[in-house]
Short mmCIF file of C-alpha atoms and ligand atoms in Angstrom, two decimals:
data_model
loop_
_atom_site.label_atom_id
_atom_site.label_comp_id
_atom_site.label_asym_id
_atom_site.label_seq_id
_atom_site.Cartn_x
_atom_site.Cartn_y
_atom_site.Cartn_z
CA MET W 20 -8.88 1.12 -49.37
CA LEU W 21 -8.57 0.36 -45.67
CA ALA W 22 -5.09 -0.23 -44.23
CA ILE W 23 -4.51 -2.10 -40.99
CA ILE W 24 -1.34 -1.74 -38.96
CA GLY W 25 -1.05 -4.79 -36.74
CA GLY W 26 0.75 -4.64 -33.41
CA SER W 27 1.97 -7.19 -30.87
CA GLY W 28 -0.31 -10.21 -30.99
CA LEU W 29 -1.53 -9.37 -34.49
CA THR W 30 1.27 -9.95 -36.99
CA GLN W 31 -1.18 -11.59 -39.38
CA LEU W 32 -4.82 -11.12 -40.21
CA SER W 33 -6.19 -14.63 -40.50
CA ASN W 34 -9.43 -13.37 -42.05
CA LEU W 35 -7.51 -11.58 -44.82
CA ASP W 36 -7.28 -13.45 -48.10
CA VAL W 37 -3.78 -12.32 -49.15
CA GLN W 38 -3.36 -11.94 -52.91
CA GLU W 39 0.00 -10.24 -53.14
CA ARG W 40 2.93 -9.15 -50.98
CA ARG W 41 5.01 -6.18 -52.01
CA VAL W 42 8.20 -4.55 -50.72
CA ILE W 43 7.81 -0.78 -50.88
CA ARG W 44 10.83 1.50 -51.11
CA THR W 45 10.21 4.88 -49.56
CA PRO W 46 12.21 8.11 -49.32
CA TYR W 47 12.43 7.36 -45.58
CA GLY W 48 13.88 3.88 -45.82
CA GLU W 49 12.20 0.54 -45.45
CA SER W 50 8.84 -0.11 -43.89
CA SER W 51 8.50 -2.67 -41.10
CA GLY W 52 7.94 -5.44 -43.63
CA VAL W 53 6.33 -6.28 -46.91
CA LEU W 54 2.82 -4.99 -47.38
CA SER W 55 0.12 -7.63 -47.77
CA PHE W 56 -2.58 -6.83 -50.29
CA GLY W 57 -5.68 -8.87 -49.72
CA ARG W 58 -9.45 -9.11 -49.82
CA MET W 59 -11.81 -9.14 -46.90
CA ARG W 60 -15.59 -9.19 -47.31
CA GLY W 61 -15.07 -8.48 -51.01
CA ARG W 62 -13.05 -5.32 -50.34
CA ASP W 63 -9.37 -4.56 -50.86
CA VAL W 64 -7.42 -4.35 -47.60
CA LEU W 65 -3.76 -3.56 -46.94
CA PHE W 66 -1.95 -5.04 -43.96
CA LEU W 67 1.37 -4.14 -42.38
CA PRO W 68 2.77 -5.61 -39.16
CA ARG W 69 4.33 -2.73 -37.22
CA HIS W 70 7.03 -4.83 -35.56
CA GLY W 71 7.89 -6.88 -38.67
CA TYR W 72 6.74 -10.39 -39.43
CA GLY W 73 9.11 -11.93 -36.90
CA HIS W 74 8.18 -9.31 -34.28
CA SER W 75 11.78 -8.10 -34.29
CA ILE W 76 11.45 -4.30 -34.42
CA PRO W 77 11.03 -2.62 -31.01
CA PRO W 78 8.70 0.41 -30.67
CA HIS W 79 11.50 3.02 -30.66
CA ARG W 80 13.00 1.60 -33.86
CA VAL W 81 9.87 1.27 -35.95
CA ASN W 82 10.25 3.36 -39.11
CA TYR W 83 6.91 5.11 -38.68
CA ARG W 84 7.53 7.52 -41.55
CA ALA W 85 8.28 4.72 -44.00
CA ASN W 86 5.24 2.75 -42.81
CA ILE W 87 2.70 5.54 -43.24
CA TRP W 88 4.29 6.69 -46.49
CA ALA W 89 4.16 3.14 -47.89
CA LEU W 90 0.48 2.75 -46.99
CA LYS W 91 -0.40 6.07 -48.62
CA GLU W 92 1.69 5.25 -51.69
CA CYS W 93 -0.17 1.95 -52.10
CA GLY W 94 -3.57 3.61 -52.09
CA ALA W 95 -4.66 3.48 -48.46
CA GLN W 96 -7.50 5.92 -47.80
CA ARG W 97 -7.79 5.28 -44.08
CA VAL W 98 -5.76 3.51 -41.42
CA VAL W 99 -6.82 1.44 -38.44
CA SER W 100 -3.99 0.86 -35.98
CA ILE W 101 -4.03 -2.08 -33.59
CA ALA W 102 -1.80 -1.43 -30.57
CA SER W 103 -1.93 -3.17 -27.22
CA VAL W 104 -1.74 -1.08 -24.07
CA GLY W 105 -1.41 -1.16 -20.33
CA GLY W 106 -4.55 -0.09 -18.47
CA ILE W 107 -4.06 2.89 -16.15
CA ARG W 108 -7.69 3.54 -15.19
CA ALA W 109 -8.73 1.29 -12.31
CA ASP W 110 -11.75 -0.06 -14.20
CA LEU W 111 -9.69 -1.24 -17.18
CA ASN W 112 -8.68 -4.88 -17.13
CA PRO W 113 -6.63 -7.14 -19.37
CA GLY W 114 -8.82 -8.21 -22.26
CA ASP W 115 -10.76 -4.93 -22.42
CA ILE W 116 -10.74 -2.98 -25.67
CA VAL W 117 -10.42 0.82 -25.88
CA ILE W 118 -11.13 2.99 -28.92
CA PRO W 119 -9.13 6.06 -27.88
CA HIS W 120 -10.12 9.63 -28.69
CA GLN W 121 -7.05 11.53 -27.45
CA ILE W 122 -3.33 11.04 -27.27
CA MET W 123 -0.37 12.47 -25.36
CA ASP W 124 3.18 12.09 -26.57
CA TYR W 125 5.99 11.24 -24.15
CA THR W 126 8.28 9.75 -26.79
CA TRP W 127 11.56 11.41 -27.75
CA GLY W 128 14.13 11.17 -30.49
CA ARG W 129 11.75 9.61 -33.00
CA LYS W 130 11.47 10.97 -36.52
CA ASN W 131 8.05 12.49 -36.06
CA THR W 132 7.36 14.66 -39.10
CA TYR W 133 7.47 14.69 -42.88
CA PHE W 134 7.84 18.48 -42.81
CA ASP W 135 11.55 18.37 -42.19
CA GLY W 136 14.56 19.54 -44.13
CA ASN W 137 15.80 22.75 -45.74
CA ASP W 138 13.61 22.58 -48.82
CA VAL W 139 10.33 22.06 -46.92
CA SER W 140 8.19 25.01 -45.88
CA VAL W 141 7.31 25.33 -42.20
CA THR W 142 4.05 23.46 -41.61
CA HIS W 143 2.06 23.00 -38.41
CA VAL W 144 -0.71 20.46 -38.88
CA ASP W 145 -3.83 20.71 -36.76
CA PHE W 146 -3.90 17.83 -34.27
CA THR W 147 -6.65 18.95 -31.89
CA HIS W 148 -8.50 15.70 -32.47
CA PRO W 149 -5.77 13.20 -33.29
CA TYR W 150 -8.11 10.36 -34.28
CA ASP W 151 -10.58 10.55 -37.13
CA GLU W 152 -13.99 10.77 -35.46
CA ASN W 153 -15.81 9.16 -38.35
CA LEU W 154 -13.55 6.12 -38.41
CA ARG W 155 -13.63 5.89 -34.62
CA ARG W 156 -17.42 5.89 -34.73
CA GLN W 157 -17.43 3.09 -37.28
CA LEU W 158 -15.17 0.97 -35.09
CA VAL W 159 -17.52 1.51 -32.15
CA LEU W 160 -20.56 0.68 -34.31
CA SER W 161 -18.90 -2.44 -35.69
CA ALA W 162 -18.11 -3.66 -32.18
CA ALA W 163 -21.68 -2.96 -31.02
CA ALA W 164 -23.14 -4.81 -34.01
CA ALA W 165 -21.05 -7.87 -33.12
CA GLY W 166 -21.96 -7.65 -29.43
CA ILE W 167 -18.37 -6.84 -28.45
CA ALA W 168 -17.96 -4.46 -25.53
CA VAL W 169 -15.51 -1.63 -26.15
CA ARG W 170 -14.76 1.58 -24.29
CA ASP W 171 -15.71 4.45 -26.57
CA GLY W 172 -12.98 7.01 -25.88
CA GLY W 173 -9.83 7.07 -23.84
CA VAL W 174 -6.67 9.09 -23.48
CA TYR W 175 -3.62 7.23 -24.75
CA ALA W 176 -0.16 8.06 -23.45
CA ALA W 177 2.69 7.13 -25.80
CA THR W 178 5.89 6.29 -23.93
CA GLN W 179 9.33 5.71 -25.41
CA GLY W 180 10.02 2.15 -24.31
CA PRO W 181 11.22 -0.40 -24.85
CA ARG W 182 11.25 -0.68 -21.07
CA LEU W 183 7.99 -0.58 -19.19
CA GLU W 184 7.16 2.36 -16.96
CA THR W 185 7.86 2.80 -13.27
CA ALA W 186 4.90 2.98 -10.87
CA ALA W 187 5.68 6.68 -10.32
CA GLU W 188 5.64 7.33 -14.06
CA ILE W 189 2.23 5.69 -14.31
CA ASP W 190 1.03 7.90 -11.42
CA ARG W 191 2.24 10.92 -13.34
CA LEU W 192 0.57 9.78 -16.54
CA GLU W 193 -2.67 9.36 -14.63
CA ARG W 194 -2.38 12.85 -13.13
CA ASP W 195 -1.85 14.09 -16.67
CA GLY W 196 -5.15 12.49 -17.64
CA ALA W 197 -3.93 9.33 -19.39
CA GLU W 198 -6.10 6.20 -19.23
CA VAL W 199 -4.00 3.75 -21.21
CA VAL W 200 -0.30 3.55 -22.01
CA GLY W 201 1.51 2.14 -25.01
CA MET W 202 4.72 2.66 -26.94
CA THR W 203 3.68 2.95 -30.59
CA GLY W 204 0.81 5.45 -30.84
CA MET W 205 3.19 8.29 -31.66
CA PRO W 206 4.47 9.44 -34.05
CA GLU W 207 2.26 7.08 -36.07
CA ALA W 208 -0.91 9.10 -35.49
CA VAL W 209 0.59 12.47 -36.38
CA LEU W 210 2.33 11.14 -39.48
CA ALA W 211 -1.01 9.84 -40.71
CA ARG W 212 -2.45 13.31 -40.09
CA GLU W 213 0.39 14.93 -42.01
CA MET W 214 -0.37 12.56 -44.89
CA GLU W 215 -4.09 13.45 -44.58
CA LEU W 216 -4.97 9.83 -43.87
CA PRO W 217 -7.92 9.37 -41.49
CA TYR W 218 -6.54 7.31 -38.61
CA ALA W 219 -8.12 5.54 -35.66
CA ALA W 220 -6.91 2.94 -33.20
CA ILE W 221 -8.06 -0.18 -31.41
CA ASN W 222 -6.22 -0.62 -28.11
CA PRO W 223 -6.59 -4.04 -26.51
CA VAL W 224 -5.59 -3.90 -22.84
CA ALA W 225 -2.82 -6.47 -22.32
CA ASN W 226 -2.00 -5.76 -18.68
CA HIS W 227 -2.61 -3.47 -15.74
CA ALA W 228 -0.05 -0.65 -16.00
CA ALA W 229 2.96 -0.76 -13.67
CA GLY W 230 2.06 -0.43 -10.00
CA ARG W 231 -1.66 -1.04 -10.66
CA GLY W 232 -3.91 -4.04 -10.05
CA LYS W 233 -2.20 -7.32 -10.87
CA SER W 234 0.91 -5.34 -11.85
CA ALA W 235 1.29 -3.92 -8.32
CA GLU W 236 4.66 -5.64 -7.94
CA HIS W 237 5.68 -6.20 -11.55
CA VAL W 238 4.26 -6.42 -15.02
CA ARG W 239 4.20 -10.06 -16.09
CA PHE W 240 4.74 -9.98 -19.79
CA GLU W 241 4.78 -13.76 -20.07
CA HIS W 242 0.99 -13.86 -19.55
CA LEU W 243 0.37 -11.27 -22.19
CA SER W 244 0.40 -13.50 -25.25
CA GLU W 245 -2.47 -15.61 -23.89
CA ILE W 246 -4.58 -12.54 -23.23
CA LEU W 247 -3.66 -11.01 -26.57
CA ASN W 248 -4.54 -14.16 -28.50
CA GLU W 249 -8.02 -14.13 -27.07
CA VAL W 250 -8.62 -10.41 -27.45
CA MET W 251 -7.27 -10.34 -31.02
CA SER W 252 -10.04 -12.65 -32.17
CA ARG W 253 -12.49 -9.95 -31.05
CA VAL W 254 -10.34 -7.31 -32.74
CA ARG W 255 -10.52 -9.28 -36.01
CA THR W 256 -14.30 -9.38 -35.73
CA ILE W 257 -14.42 -5.61 -35.26
CA ILE W 258 -12.26 -5.12 -38.35
CA ASP W 259 -14.35 -7.54 -40.33
CA GLY W 260 -17.47 -5.59 -39.43
CA VAL W 261 -15.97 -2.18 -40.11
CA ILE W 262 -15.18 -3.18 -43.68
CA ARG W 263 -18.87 -3.67 -44.29
CA LEU W 264 -19.63 -0.23 -42.82
CA LEU W 265 -17.05 1.70 -44.84
N1 HPA L 316 3.21 0.06 -20.97
C1 HPA L 316 3.59 0.47 -22.19
N2 HPA L 316 3.27 -0.18 -23.30
C2 HPA L 316 2.51 -1.29 -23.19
C3 HPA L 316 2.09 -1.77 -21.95
C4 HPA L 316 2.45 -1.06 -20.78
O1 HPA L 316 2.11 -1.42 -19.63
N3 HPA L 316 1.36 -2.89 -22.19
C5 HPA L 316 1.35 -3.07 -23.54
N4 HPA L 316 2.04 -2.11 -24.15
#
């Protein structure tokens, strides 16, 4: 079963025919909200809004461990994460869609592993390729089949938030090789890996990153919802198509 984690601008999947909602208790506390079990294109799909249904949980307070655990517990076999980003690369504009292939973690203080505690043996998961290449490929194919332009590959930098970055921080991220910046990509991706869940992401670009393009002076978050509404309809189409490919 495919699980979708929705981000800002995607707290519901309008093309999901919801059959049941379930609260899942996990050893790590509560997930961001009830899980929606539904059907799309005749297939079972699980949906969880990362920031809660009222968009009330900020990135640094999302219970990533509970979320991934709950999806696995409910039978998810793969996870597609939707997470909006700021564009760092000069040729990325609001409304563009990136299917990232690499990630860098600048977050701190988040509970970022299941292999924790006295009774757990020391475990170092391989994370060379943080996104599942097969699932990534299917997202790219689905977009192509629907005539939706996406950027195949990109380096995602995960920042702590909830504040936006300074222009100097974005310069540093770019020197480090980052192309997009967001606040929720980690530890979500590594927890999925620890749970052996293939994981890939769709990153709609909501804004130019701080100090870049139209954000040269400041990042105007008030415009973001308009852009996200439009881009999320393309994201839904990509998801719809990927279900047929899986
Ligand atoms: N920075 C960090 N996270 C984001 C941004 C940004 O500019 N835009 C959307 N999520």
